[in-house]
Amino acid sequence: MRRLSILILAGAIAWPLLATAQTPDLHSSLPHLQKMGSATQLIVDRKPFLILGGELHNSSSSSVEYMQPVWPRLAAMHLNTVVLPVAWETIEPEEGKFDFRCLDGLLAGARENHLKLVVLWFGAWKNTYSSYVPAWVKTNTERFPRVQTSDGRDTERLSPFSAVVRDADAKAFAALMHHLREADGDRHTVLMVQVENEVGVIPEARDYSAVADAAFAAAVPTTLMKFLEAHRATLNPEFRAAWESAGARRAGTWQEVFGKTSLTDDLFMAWQYATYIDRIAAAGKAEYPLPMYANAALIRPNYEPGQYNSGGPLPHSMDVWHAGAPSLDFLSPDIYFNDFAHWAGSYSRPDNPLFIPEAQSGSAGAANALYAFGRLSAIGFSAFGIDDQGNVPLDLVGITNPSERVDGSALSSMYAELGRLAPAILAKQVTDGVAAGLIEGDAQRAARVSFGDYTATITRAGSAAGASGRIGVMFLQTGPNEFLVIGCGDAQVVFSTEKPGPPIVGVESIDEELFENGTWATRRRLNGDENSQGQALRLYGTDVARGRIYRVRLYRYR
Ligand code: DGJ
């Protein structure tokens, strides 16, 4: 997959009443993804764009009135993009009768507040369930079959094996994209679209309906087998190990090819969800080809398939998704866990640009955002529950430590900073001129970051020393020996080199730069106690709120 969205029309389903011919000029001016040097960037109105986002609570966008006072608050928090659901039940309350008044109200609210949108299609599934489907779908279990348990009971999940479900979902989604093209094709308020939300099955690792059983006993589809052979060297190691330990067969049933384990059930469901979602995305792109993606609920430590959303686009099944859903542009992680670098890194691959639709907010979010943009060339970062900062149900979002209670101000200050620096960050993502380090968790004492000739070692300092707070630091290269440093948290940075040449690194100067009255101004030169007489750069947790960054010049000697 991972090709430009503007190229993904092959294989699209054309809904006869809705399909409209696309002109090349429309395509190139639409929001799209583009490979830029070593990064893949989101291009909006022909310029790279960094999404500084927040996702609304699930049902906030079902009411234009509810959103009215929320929009200006989000703009004041320095977001440039709001990630919001559009539910199937809202746009097609009666079969075949579409109602886009709510969506139009949301577009107007976003535009009045100079905000962009990422639309989440709450179609057949939302967190494995089918809670946002219209009543005419939900109540007609004969026509719209369900995922079944091994003891033969229906669940509240529509079946990904049903062509009737899929076609009804695709038709509604195509109508949505058609409307977006008409209402927004020349404004580009909507940048991207997520297709469904955190799909998968729980508490068993696969569907046990008769149709699912038959597919499970049949041969693994040839498309997937060919993909395995063609991409053997780059397959996810866990996925590859499952295939190889079952004999690296070139054909066979799911259990013959991947073994008799619950992971095989998970891979089987991944293929089914991927191919279903591919048809939905293709139907939407035939109407209006915005970048599209699917998101994953991640796996808690030691959870087995069925305890987590089995079949979702997880790291071990990304290859299955890439093979089964070529109409998607990328797969995304929803990261609430503390090992952010691990999960974000798993989704940042040459064939998968990183966009994080849901994440922790507060100072953890601020540090994580710095890392995502600086280290992983993310195209966007979005904190969940953004319309309700300070009052997020912590247990629901996987935060168990009350001291991590969300405070929107740290992320908001960080977004202000990142908004100012976005043109520089985007330019440096292309030339590998930006880097970042993250310290997370008690066990991690330091982070080492290499950029240009230099290596920075970041450790906690001041009030953060010995504490578990998260530290993020970004380095933007402005010359061979010069960097802008943006920090989040109390930290100390020591510079060294591993490159040939003079082995010792000295600090030529550190200048404090402040953003005041709409511009950057160099204030103090910090070459004394402030930087341990040139031995280290000291960063403060209050820097970002104060609009303070540092320009560091280094030199080397023997
Ligand atoms: C992940 C889901 O994708 C969101 O819609 C929301 O339910 C959050 N979890 C947390 O509540």
Coordinates of C-alpha atoms and ligand atoms in Angstrom, one line a residue:
M1 CA 0.0 0.0 0.0
R2 CA 1.7 3.2 1.0
R3 CA 1.4 4.8 -2.4
L4 CA 0.2 8.3 -2.9
S5 CA -3.5 8.6 -2.2
I6 CA -4.0 10.3 -5.5
L7 CA -2.9 7.1 -7.2
I8 CA -5.3 4.9 -5.4
L9 CA -8.2 4.6 -7.7
A10 CA -7.4 1.3 -9.2
G11 CA -9.9 -1.3 -8.1
A12 CA -12.2 1.2 -6.6
I13 CA -15.9 0.3 -6.6
A14 CA -17.9 2.9 -8.5
W15 CA -21.3 3.5 -7.1
P16 CA -23.2 4.3 -10.4
L17 CA -25.3 7.1 -9.0
L18 CA -22.5 8.8 -7.1
A19 CA -19.3 8.3 -9.0
T20 CA -18.0 11.4 -10.7
A21 CA -15.0 11.8 -13.0
Q22 CA -11.9 13.3 -11.2
T23 CA -9.7 15.7 -12.9
P24 CA -5.9 15.5 -12.5
D25 CA -5.8 19.1 -11.2
L26 CA -8.3 18.3 -8.5
H27 CA -6.2 15.4 -7.4
S28 CA -3.0 17.2 -7.1
S29 CA -4.6 20.1 -5.2
L30 CA -6.3 17.8 -2.7
P31 CA -4.8 16.9 0.6
H32 CA -2.5 14.0 -0.2
L33 CA 0.6 12.2 1.0
Q34 CA 3.9 12.7 -0.6
K35 CA 7.3 11.1 -0.2
M36 CA 9.6 14.0 0.7
G37 CA 13.2 12.9 1.1
S38 CA 13.2 10.3 3.9
A39 CA 9.8 11.4 5.2
T40 CA 6.3 11.1 3.9
Q41 CA 4.4 14.3 4.5
L42 CA 0.8 15.4 4.3
I43 CA 0.4 18.1 1.6
V44 CA -2.4 20.5 2.0
D45 CA -3.0 23.3 -0.5
R46 CA 0.3 22.3 -2.1
K47 CA 2.3 22.8 1.2
P48 CA 3.5 20.3 3.8
F49 CA 1.3 20.3 6.9
L50 CA 1.9 19.1 10.4
I51 CA -1.3 18.0 12.2
L52 CA -1.4 19.4 15.8
G53 CA -4.6 17.7 16.7
G54 CA -7.0 16.6 19.3
E55 CA -9.8 14.0 19.1
L56 CA -13.2 14.8 20.5
H57 CA -15.0 12.5 22.8
N58 CA -17.1 9.9 20.8
S59 CA -20.4 11.6 20.7
S60 CA -19.6 15.4 20.8
S61 CA -19.8 15.8 17.1
S62 CA -23.3 14.4 17.0
S63 CA -24.5 17.9 18.0
V64 CA -23.7 21.2 16.3
E65 CA -25.0 23.1 19.3
Y66 CA -22.8 21.1 21.7
M67 CA -19.8 21.9 19.6
Q68 CA -20.5 25.7 19.3
P69 CA -18.7 26.8 22.4
V70 CA -16.1 24.0 22.0
W71 CA -14.6 25.2 18.7
P72 CA -13.1 28.5 20.0
R73 CA -11.7 26.6 23.0
L74 CA -9.9 24.2 20.7
A75 CA -8.5 27.0 18.6
A76 CA -7.3 28.8 21.8
M77 CA -5.5 25.6 22.7
H78 CA -3.4 26.1 19.5
L79 CA -4.8 23.0 17.7
N80 CA -4.8 23.3 14.0
T81 CA -6.9 20.1 13.4
V82 CA -9.8 18.4 15.2
V83 CA -10.3 14.7 14.8
L84 CA -14.0 14.0 15.0
P85 CA -16.4 11.1 14.4
V86 CA -19.2 11.1 11.8
A87 CA -21.5 8.2 12.6
W88 CA -23.4 6.1 10.1
E89 CA -26.6 6.5 12.2
T90 CA -26.4 10.3 11.9
I91 CA -26.0 10.5 8.1
E92 CA -28.4 7.6 7.1
P93 CA -31.1 7.5 9.8
E94 CA -33.5 5.9 7.2
E95 CA -32.2 3.6 4.6
G96 CA -31.2 5.4 1.5
K97 CA -32.1 8.9 2.9
F98 CA -29.0 10.8 3.7
D99 CA -28.9 13.8 6.1
F100 CA -25.7 15.9 6.1
R101 CA -27.0 18.8 8.2
C102 CA -24.9 17.9 11.2
L103 CA -21.8 17.4 9.1
D104 CA -22.3 20.7 7.3
G105 CA -22.6 22.4 10.8
L106 CA -19.4 20.8 11.8
L107 CA -17.6 22.0 8.7
A108 CA -18.9 25.6 9.3
G109 CA -17.8 25.5 13.0
A110 CA -14.3 24.3 12.0
R111 CA -13.9 26.9 9.3
E112 CA -15.1 29.8 11.5
N113 CA -12.3 28.8 13.9
H114 CA -9.7 28.2 11.3
L115 CA -9.4 24.6 12.1
K116 CA -8.9 21.6 9.8
L117 CA -10.7 18.2 10.4
V118 CA -9.8 14.5 10.3
V119 CA -13.1 12.6 9.9
L120 CA -13.5 9.3 11.7
W121 CA -16.1 7.0 9.9
F122 CA -18.0 5.3 12.7
G123 CA -19.5 2.8 10.3
A124 CA -20.0 -0.8 11.0
W125 CA -17.6 -0.8 13.9
K126 CA -16.5 1.4 16.8
N127 CA -14.2 -0.4 19.3
T128 CA -15.2 -3.8 18.0
Y129 CA -18.9 -3.1 18.6
S130 CA -21.5 -1.9 16.1
S131 CA -23.0 0.8 18.4
Y132 CA -23.1 3.7 15.9
V133 CA -24.9 1.9 13.1
P134 CA -28.5 3.1 12.2
A135 CA -31.4 1.4 14.0
W136 CA -32.6 -0.1 10.7
V137 CA -29.3 -2.0 10.6
K138 CA -28.9 -2.7 14.3
T139 CA -32.3 -4.3 14.7
N140 CA -32.4 -6.4 11.6
T141 CA -30.1 -9.2 12.6
E142 CA -31.5 -11.5 9.8
R143 CA -30.4 -9.1 7.1
F144 CA -27.3 -7.9 8.8
P145 CA -25.7 -10.9 10.5
R146 CA -23.4 -10.7 13.5
V147 CA -20.1 -12.1 14.7
Q148 CA -20.9 -15.3 16.7
T149 CA -19.3 -16.9 19.7
S150 CA -18.1 -20.5 19.7
D151 CA -21.2 -21.5 21.5
G152 CA -23.4 -20.1 18.7
R153 CA -24.5 -16.8 20.2
D154 CA -24.8 -13.5 18.3
T155 CA -22.7 -10.6 19.6
E156 CA -23.3 -6.9 19.1
R157 CA -20.8 -6.8 16.3
L158 CA -21.8 -6.9 12.6
S159 CA -20.1 -9.7 10.7
P160 CA -17.1 -8.7 8.6
F161 CA -17.9 -11.8 6.5
S162 CA -21.3 -10.4 5.3
A163 CA -21.4 -8.9 1.8
V164 CA -24.7 -7.3 2.7
V165 CA -23.2 -5.5 5.7
R166 CA -20.2 -4.5 3.7
D167 CA -22.2 -3.1 0.8
A168 CA -24.5 -1.1 3.0
D169 CA -21.6 0.3 4.9
A170 CA -19.7 1.1 1.6
K171 CA -22.7 2.8 0.2
A172 CA -23.1 5.1 3.2
F173 CA -19.4 5.9 3.2
A174 CA -19.4 6.6 -0.5
A175 CA -22.3 9.0 0.1
L176 CA -20.4 10.7 2.9
M177 CA -17.3 11.1 0.6
H178 CA -19.5 12.4 -2.2
H179 CA -21.0 15.0 0.1
L180 CA -17.5 16.0 1.4
R181 CA -16.3 16.5 -2.2
E182 CA -19.3 18.7 -2.9
A183 CA -19.2 20.6 0.3
D184 CA -15.4 20.8 0.8
G185 CA -13.7 19.8 -2.4
D186 CA -12.5 23.4 -2.9
R187 CA -11.9 24.3 0.8
H188 CA -9.9 21.3 2.1
T189 CA -11.2 21.6 5.6
V190 CA -11.2 17.8 5.9
L191 CA -7.7 16.5 5.5
M192 CA -8.0 12.8 5.9
V193 CA -10.5 10.1 6.8
Q194 CA -10.2 7.2 9.3
V195 CA -12.3 4.1 8.1
E196 CA -14.1 2.5 11.1
N197 CA -12.6 2.6 14.6
E198 CA -10.5 0.1 16.5
V199 CA -11.9 -3.0 14.8
G200 CA -11.4 -6.6 16.0
V201 CA -13.1 -9.2 18.1
I202 CA -13.2 -9.8 21.9
P203 CA -13.4 -12.0 24.0
E204 CA -12.7 -14.9 21.6
A205 CA -9.9 -14.5 19.0
R206 CA -12.2 -15.2 16.0
D207 CA -15.7 -15.3 14.7
Y208 CA -17.3 -18.7 14.9
S209 CA -20.3 -18.2 12.6
A210 CA -20.8 -20.8 9.9
V211 CA -19.5 -18.5 7.2
A212 CA -16.4 -17.7 9.3
D213 CA -15.8 -21.4 10.0
A214 CA -15.9 -22.2 6.3
A215 CA -13.4 -19.4 5.5
F216 CA -11.1 -20.5 8.3
A217 CA -11.1 -24.1 6.9
A218 CA -10.4 -22.9 3.4
A219 CA -7.1 -22.0 1.8
V220 CA -5.3 -18.8 2.8
P221 CA -6.1 -16.4 -0.2
T222 CA -3.4 -16.4 -2.9
T223 CA -3.0 -12.6 -2.6
L224 CA -1.8 -13.0 0.9
M225 CA 0.5 -16.0 0.1
K226 CA 2.1 -14.1 -2.8
F227 CA 2.6 -11.1 -0.5
L228 CA 4.4 -13.3 2.1
E229 CA 6.8 -14.6 -0.5
A230 CA 7.5 -11.2 -2.1
H231 CA 8.1 -9.5 1.3
R232 CA 9.7 -12.3 3.2
A233 CA 12.8 -10.3 4.2
T234 CA 10.8 -7.3 5.6
L235 CA 7.9 -9.1 7.3
N236 CA 7.2 -8.3 10.9
P237 CA 9.4 -10.8 12.9
E238 CA 6.5 -12.3 14.9
F239 CA 4.4 -12.8 11.8
R240 CA 7.3 -14.2 9.9
A241 CA 8.1 -16.6 12.7
A242 CA 4.5 -17.9 12.8
W243 CA 4.7 -18.7 9.1
E244 CA 8.2 -20.1 9.1
S245 CA 7.7 -22.3 12.2
A246 CA 4.7 -23.8 10.5
G247 CA 7.0 -24.7 7.6
A248 CA 6.9 -21.6 5.4
R249 CA 4.3 -23.3 3.2
R250 CA 3.3 -21.7 0.0
A251 CA -0.3 -22.8 0.3
G252 CA -2.7 -24.4 2.8
T253 CA -5.5 -23.6 5.3
W254 CA -4.9 -20.9 7.9
Q255 CA -3.8 -23.4 10.5
E256 CA -1.6 -25.2 8.0
V257 CA 0.2 -22.0 7.0
F258 CA 0.4 -20.2 10.4
G259 CA 0.0 -23.0 12.9
K260 CA -2.7 -24.1 15.4
T261 CA -2.5 -21.1 17.7
S262 CA -4.7 -18.2 18.7
L263 CA -2.4 -15.9 16.7
T264 CA -3.6 -17.7 13.6
D265 CA -7.2 -16.8 14.6
D266 CA -6.1 -13.2 14.9
L267 CA -4.4 -13.2 11.5
F268 CA -7.4 -14.7 9.9
M269 CA -9.6 -12.0 11.4
A270 CA -7.1 -9.3 10.3
W271 CA -7.4 -10.5 6.7
Q272 CA -11.2 -10.3 6.9
Y273 CA -11.3 -6.8 8.4
A274 CA -8.6 -5.6 6.1
T275 CA -10.3 -6.8 2.9
Y276 CA -13.7 -5.5 4.2
I277 CA -12.2 -2.1 5.0
D278 CA -10.4 -2.0 1.7
R279 CA -13.8 -2.2 -0.1
I280 CA -15.2 0.6 2.1
A281 CA -12.1 2.9 1.5
A282 CA -12.1 2.2 -2.2
A283 CA -15.8 3.1 -2.5
G284 CA -15.1 6.3 -0.7
K285 CA -12.1 7.2 -2.7
A286 CA -14.0 6.7 -5.9
E287 CA -16.0 9.7 -4.8
Y288 CA -13.3 11.8 -3.1
P289 CA -9.8 10.4 -2.8
L290 CA -8.6 11.9 0.5
P291 CA -5.9 9.9 2.4
M292 CA -7.5 7.1 4.4
Y293 CA -6.3 4.9 7.3
A294 CA -7.4 2.4 9.9
N295 CA -6.5 2.6 13.6
A296 CA -5.6 0.0 16.2
A297 CA -6.3 -0.5 19.9
L298 CA -2.9 -1.7 21.2
I299 CA -2.1 -4.8 23.3
R300 CA -1.6 -4.7 27.1
P301 CA 1.4 -6.7 28.3
N302 CA 0.9 -10.5 28.2
Y303 CA -2.6 -10.2 26.6
E304 CA -3.5 -13.0 24.2
P305 CA -5.6 -12.7 21.0
G306 CA -9.2 -12.3 22.1
Q307 CA -8.1 -10.4 25.2
Y308 CA -7.2 -7.6 22.8
N309 CA -9.0 -6.6 19.6
S310 CA -8.1 -9.6 17.6
G311 CA -7.9 -8.8 13.9
G312 CA -7.1 -5.1 14.4
P313 CA -4.2 -3.5 12.5
L314 CA -1.5 -4.4 15.1
P315 CA 2.3 -4.5 14.5
H316 CA 2.3 -8.3 14.0
S317 CA -0.5 -8.1 11.5
M318 CA 0.5 -5.0 9.6
D319 CA 1.7 -7.1 6.7
V320 CA -1.7 -8.8 6.5
W321 CA -3.3 -5.4 6.4
H322 CA -0.9 -4.1 3.8
A323 CA -1.7 -7.0 1.6
G324 CA -5.5 -6.9 2.2
A325 CA -6.1 -3.2 2.2
P326 CA -4.2 -1.5 -0.6
S327 CA -6.7 1.3 -0.6
L328 CA -5.6 2.5 2.8
D329 CA -2.6 4.9 2.9
F330 CA -1.4 3.8 6.3
L331 CA -2.2 2.2 9.7
S332 CA -2.2 4.1 12.9
P333 CA -1.8 3.3 16.6
D334 CA -3.9 4.8 19.4
I335 CA -1.2 5.1 22.1
Y336 CA -2.3 5.5 25.7
F337 CA 0.4 3.3 27.1
N338 CA 3.6 4.6 28.7
D339 CA 6.0 2.9 26.3
F340 CA 5.2 5.5 23.6
A341 CA 8.5 5.2 21.7
H342 CA 8.1 1.5 21.3
W343 CA 4.5 1.7 19.9
A344 CA 5.0 4.8 17.8
G345 CA 8.2 3.3 16.4
S346 CA 6.4 0.1 15.4
Y347 CA 4.1 2.1 13.1
S348 CA 6.8 4.4 11.6
R349 CA 8.1 2.3 8.7
P350 CA 9.2 3.2 5.2
D351 CA 5.9 1.7 4.0
N352 CA 3.8 3.3 6.8
P353 CA 4.0 7.0 7.7
L354 CA 3.1 7.7 11.3
F355 CA -0.1 9.5 12.4
I356 CA -1.3 9.1 15.9
P357 CA -5.1 9.8 16.1
E358 CA -5.4 9.1 19.8
A359 CA -2.9 9.7 22.6
Q360 CA -2.4 11.0 26.1
S361 CA -2.7 14.7 26.6
G362 CA -1.0 16.9 29.2
S363 CA 2.8 17.0 29.7
A364 CA 3.1 13.4 28.6
G365 CA 1.4 14.3 25.4
A366 CA 3.6 17.3 24.9
A367 CA 6.8 15.2 25.3
N368 CA 5.4 12.5 23.1
A369 CA 4.4 14.9 20.3
L370 CA 8.0 16.3 20.3
Y371 CA 9.4 12.8 19.9
A372 CA 6.9 11.8 17.2
F373 CA 7.6 14.8 15.0
G374 CA 11.3 15.0 15.7
R375 CA 12.4 11.4 15.7
L376 CA 9.7 9.6 13.7
S377 CA 8.7 12.3 11.1
A378 CA 5.1 11.9 12.1
I379 CA 2.5 13.7 10.0
G380 CA 0.3 14.3 13.0
F381 CA -0.3 13.8 16.7
S382 CA -3.7 14.0 18.3
A383 CA -4.7 13.8 22.0
F384 CA -7.9 12.1 22.9
G385 CA -10.9 13.8 24.7
I386 CA -9.6 17.2 23.7
D387 CA -13.1 18.8 24.3
D388 CA -13.0 17.8 27.9
Q389 CA -9.5 18.4 29.2
G390 CA -9.1 17.8 32.9
N391 CA -12.1 15.5 33.1
V392 CA -11.2 12.5 31.0
P393 CA -12.3 9.2 32.5
L394 CA -8.9 7.9 33.3
D395 CA -9.7 4.2 33.5
L396 CA -11.3 4.4 30.1
V397 CA -8.2 5.7 28.4
G398 CA -5.9 3.2 30.2
I399 CA -4.3 5.7 32.6
T400 CA -4.1 4.0 36.0
N401 CA -1.9 6.5 37.8
P402 CA -4.0 9.5 39.0
S403 CA -0.9 11.7 39.1
E404 CA -1.1 11.5 35.3
R405 CA -4.4 13.4 35.4
V406 CA -4.8 15.3 32.2
D407 CA -4.0 19.0 32.1
G408 CA -4.5 20.5 28.7
S409 CA -2.2 23.5 29.2
A410 CA 1.1 21.7 28.7
L411 CA 0.0 20.3 25.3
S412 CA -1.5 23.5 24.4
S413 CA 1.8 25.4 25.0
M414 CA 3.6 22.7 23.1
Y415 CA 1.2 23.1 20.2
A416 CA 1.8 26.9 20.2
E417 CA 5.5 26.2 20.0
L418 CA 5.2 23.5 17.4
G419 CA 2.9 25.7 15.3
R420 CA 5.6 28.4 15.2
L421 CA 8.3 25.9 14.3
A422 CA 6.2 23.8 11.9
P423 CA 7.7 25.2 8.7
A424 CA 11.3 24.5 10.0
I425 CA 10.3 21.0 11.3
L426 CA 8.7 20.0 8.1
A427 CA 11.7 21.3 6.1
K428 CA 14.1 19.4 8.4
Q429 CA 12.1 16.2 8.3
V430 CA 12.9 16.0 4.6
T431 CA 16.7 16.4 5.0
D432 CA 17.1 14.4 8.3
G433 CA 17.9 17.7 10.0
V434 CA 15.6 17.1 13.0
A435 CA 16.1 14.6 15.8
A436 CA 14.5 13.9 19.2
G437 CA 14.9 11.9 22.4
L438 CA 12.4 10.7 24.9
I439 CA 12.9 9.6 28.5
E440 CA 9.9 7.5 29.7
G441 CA 9.4 5.3 32.8
D442 CA 11.5 5.0 36.0
A443 CA 13.8 2.4 34.4
Q444 CA 15.1 4.8 31.8
R445 CA 17.9 7.0 33.1
A446 CA 19.0 8.7 29.8
A447 CA 18.2 9.1 26.2
R448 CA 20.9 9.4 23.5
V449 CA 20.2 11.2 20.3
S450 CA 22.6 11.5 17.3
F451 CA 22.3 14.3 14.7
G452 CA 25.0 15.6 12.3
D453 CA 28.4 15.2 13.9
Y454 CA 27.0 15.2 17.4
T455 CA 25.4 13.0 20.1
A456 CA 23.3 14.4 22.8
T457 CA 22.8 12.6 26.1
I458 CA 19.7 13.7 27.9
T459 CA 19.1 13.1 31.6
R460 CA 16.5 14.3 34.1
A461 CA 17.5 17.3 36.2
G462 CA 16.1 19.6 38.9
S463 CA 12.6 18.6 40.0
A464 CA 12.5 15.8 37.4
A465 CA 15.7 14.1 38.8
G466 CA 14.8 10.6 40.0
A467 CA 11.1 11.2 39.2
S468 CA 9.2 9.3 36.6
G469 CA 8.0 12.3 34.6
R470 CA 8.5 12.1 30.8
I471 CA 11.1 14.3 29.1
G472 CA 11.1 15.1 25.4
V473 CA 13.8 17.1 23.6
M474 CA 13.9 18.0 19.9
F475 CA 17.0 19.2 18.0
L476 CA 16.6 21.2 14.8
Q477 CA 19.8 21.6 12.9
T478 CA 20.4 25.1 11.6
G479 CA 24.0 24.7 10.5
P480 CA 26.8 22.1 10.7
N481 CA 27.5 23.0 14.3
E482 CA 24.3 24.9 15.3
F483 CA 21.0 23.6 16.6
L484 CA 17.7 24.9 18.0
V485 CA 16.7 22.9 21.0
I486 CA 13.1 22.6 22.2
G487 CA 12.5 20.7 25.5
C488 CA 9.6 19.4 27.6
G489 CA 10.5 18.8 31.2
D490 CA 13.5 19.5 33.5
A491 CA 16.5 18.0 31.8
Q492 CA 20.2 18.4 31.2
V493 CA 21.8 17.7 27.8
V494 CA 25.5 16.9 27.4
F495 CA 27.1 16.8 23.9
S496 CA 29.7 14.4 22.6
T497 CA 30.8 13.0 19.2
E498 CA 31.3 9.6 17.8
K499 CA 32.4 10.9 14.4
P500 CA 36.0 10.9 13.1
G501 CA 38.0 14.0 13.9
P502 CA 38.6 16.0 17.1
P503 CA 37.1 13.9 19.9
I504 CA 36.0 16.5 22.4
V505 CA 32.9 18.7 22.0
G506 CA 32.8 22.1 23.5
V507 CA 29.9 24.5 23.8
E508 CA 30.8 27.7 21.8
S509 CA 27.6 29.4 23.0
I510 CA 24.0 28.9 24.1
D511 CA 21.5 31.6 23.4
E512 CA 18.1 31.8 24.9
E513 CA 15.5 32.7 22.3
L514 CA 12.1 34.0 23.3
F515 CA 9.0 34.3 21.2
E516 CA 7.6 37.7 22.0
N517 CA 5.2 39.9 20.1
G518 CA 4.9 37.5 17.2
T519 CA 8.7 37.1 16.6
W520 CA 11.7 35.3 17.9
A521 CA 14.3 37.4 19.7
T522 CA 17.7 36.4 21.1
R523 CA 17.7 37.3 24.8
R524 CA 20.4 36.1 27.1
R525 CA 23.7 34.5 26.3
L526 CA 24.0 31.6 28.8
N527 CA 27.6 30.8 29.1
G528 CA 28.0 30.7 32.9
D529 CA 26.2 29.0 35.8
E530 CA 23.1 28.5 33.6
N531 CA 24.9 25.9 31.5
S532 CA 27.5 24.7 34.0
Q533 CA 30.2 26.9 32.5
G534 CA 29.7 25.4 29.1
Q535 CA 29.5 21.8 30.2
A536 CA 25.8 21.2 29.6
L537 CA 22.5 22.7 28.3
R538 CA 19.9 23.0 31.1
L539 CA 16.2 22.8 30.0
Y540 CA 13.3 23.7 32.3
G541 CA 9.8 22.3 32.5
T542 CA 8.5 25.9 32.2
D543 CA 10.4 26.7 28.9
V544 CA 7.6 25.8 26.5
A545 CA 5.0 27.8 28.4
R546 CA 7.3 30.8 28.3
G547 CA 8.0 30.4 24.6
R548 CA 11.7 29.7 25.3
I549 CA 14.0 27.7 23.1
Y550 CA 17.8 27.5 22.9
R551 CA 20.2 28.1 20.1
V552 CA 23.3 25.9 20.7
R553 CA 26.6 26.3 18.9
L554 CA 29.2 23.5 19.3
Y555 CA 32.8 23.0 18.4
R556 CA 35.3 20.2 18.5
Y557 CA 38.9 20.0 19.9
R558 CA 41.6 17.6 21.1
Ligands
DGJ1 C1 -10.2 4.3 22.0 C2 -11.4 4.6 21.1 O1 -10.9 4.5 19.8 C3 -12.0 5.9 21.4 O2 -13.1 6.1 20.5 C4 -12.3 6.0 22.8 O3 -13.3 5.1 23.1 C5 -11.1 5.9 23.6 N1 -10.6 4.6 23.4 C6 -11.1 6.1 25.1 O4 -12.3 6.2 25.7

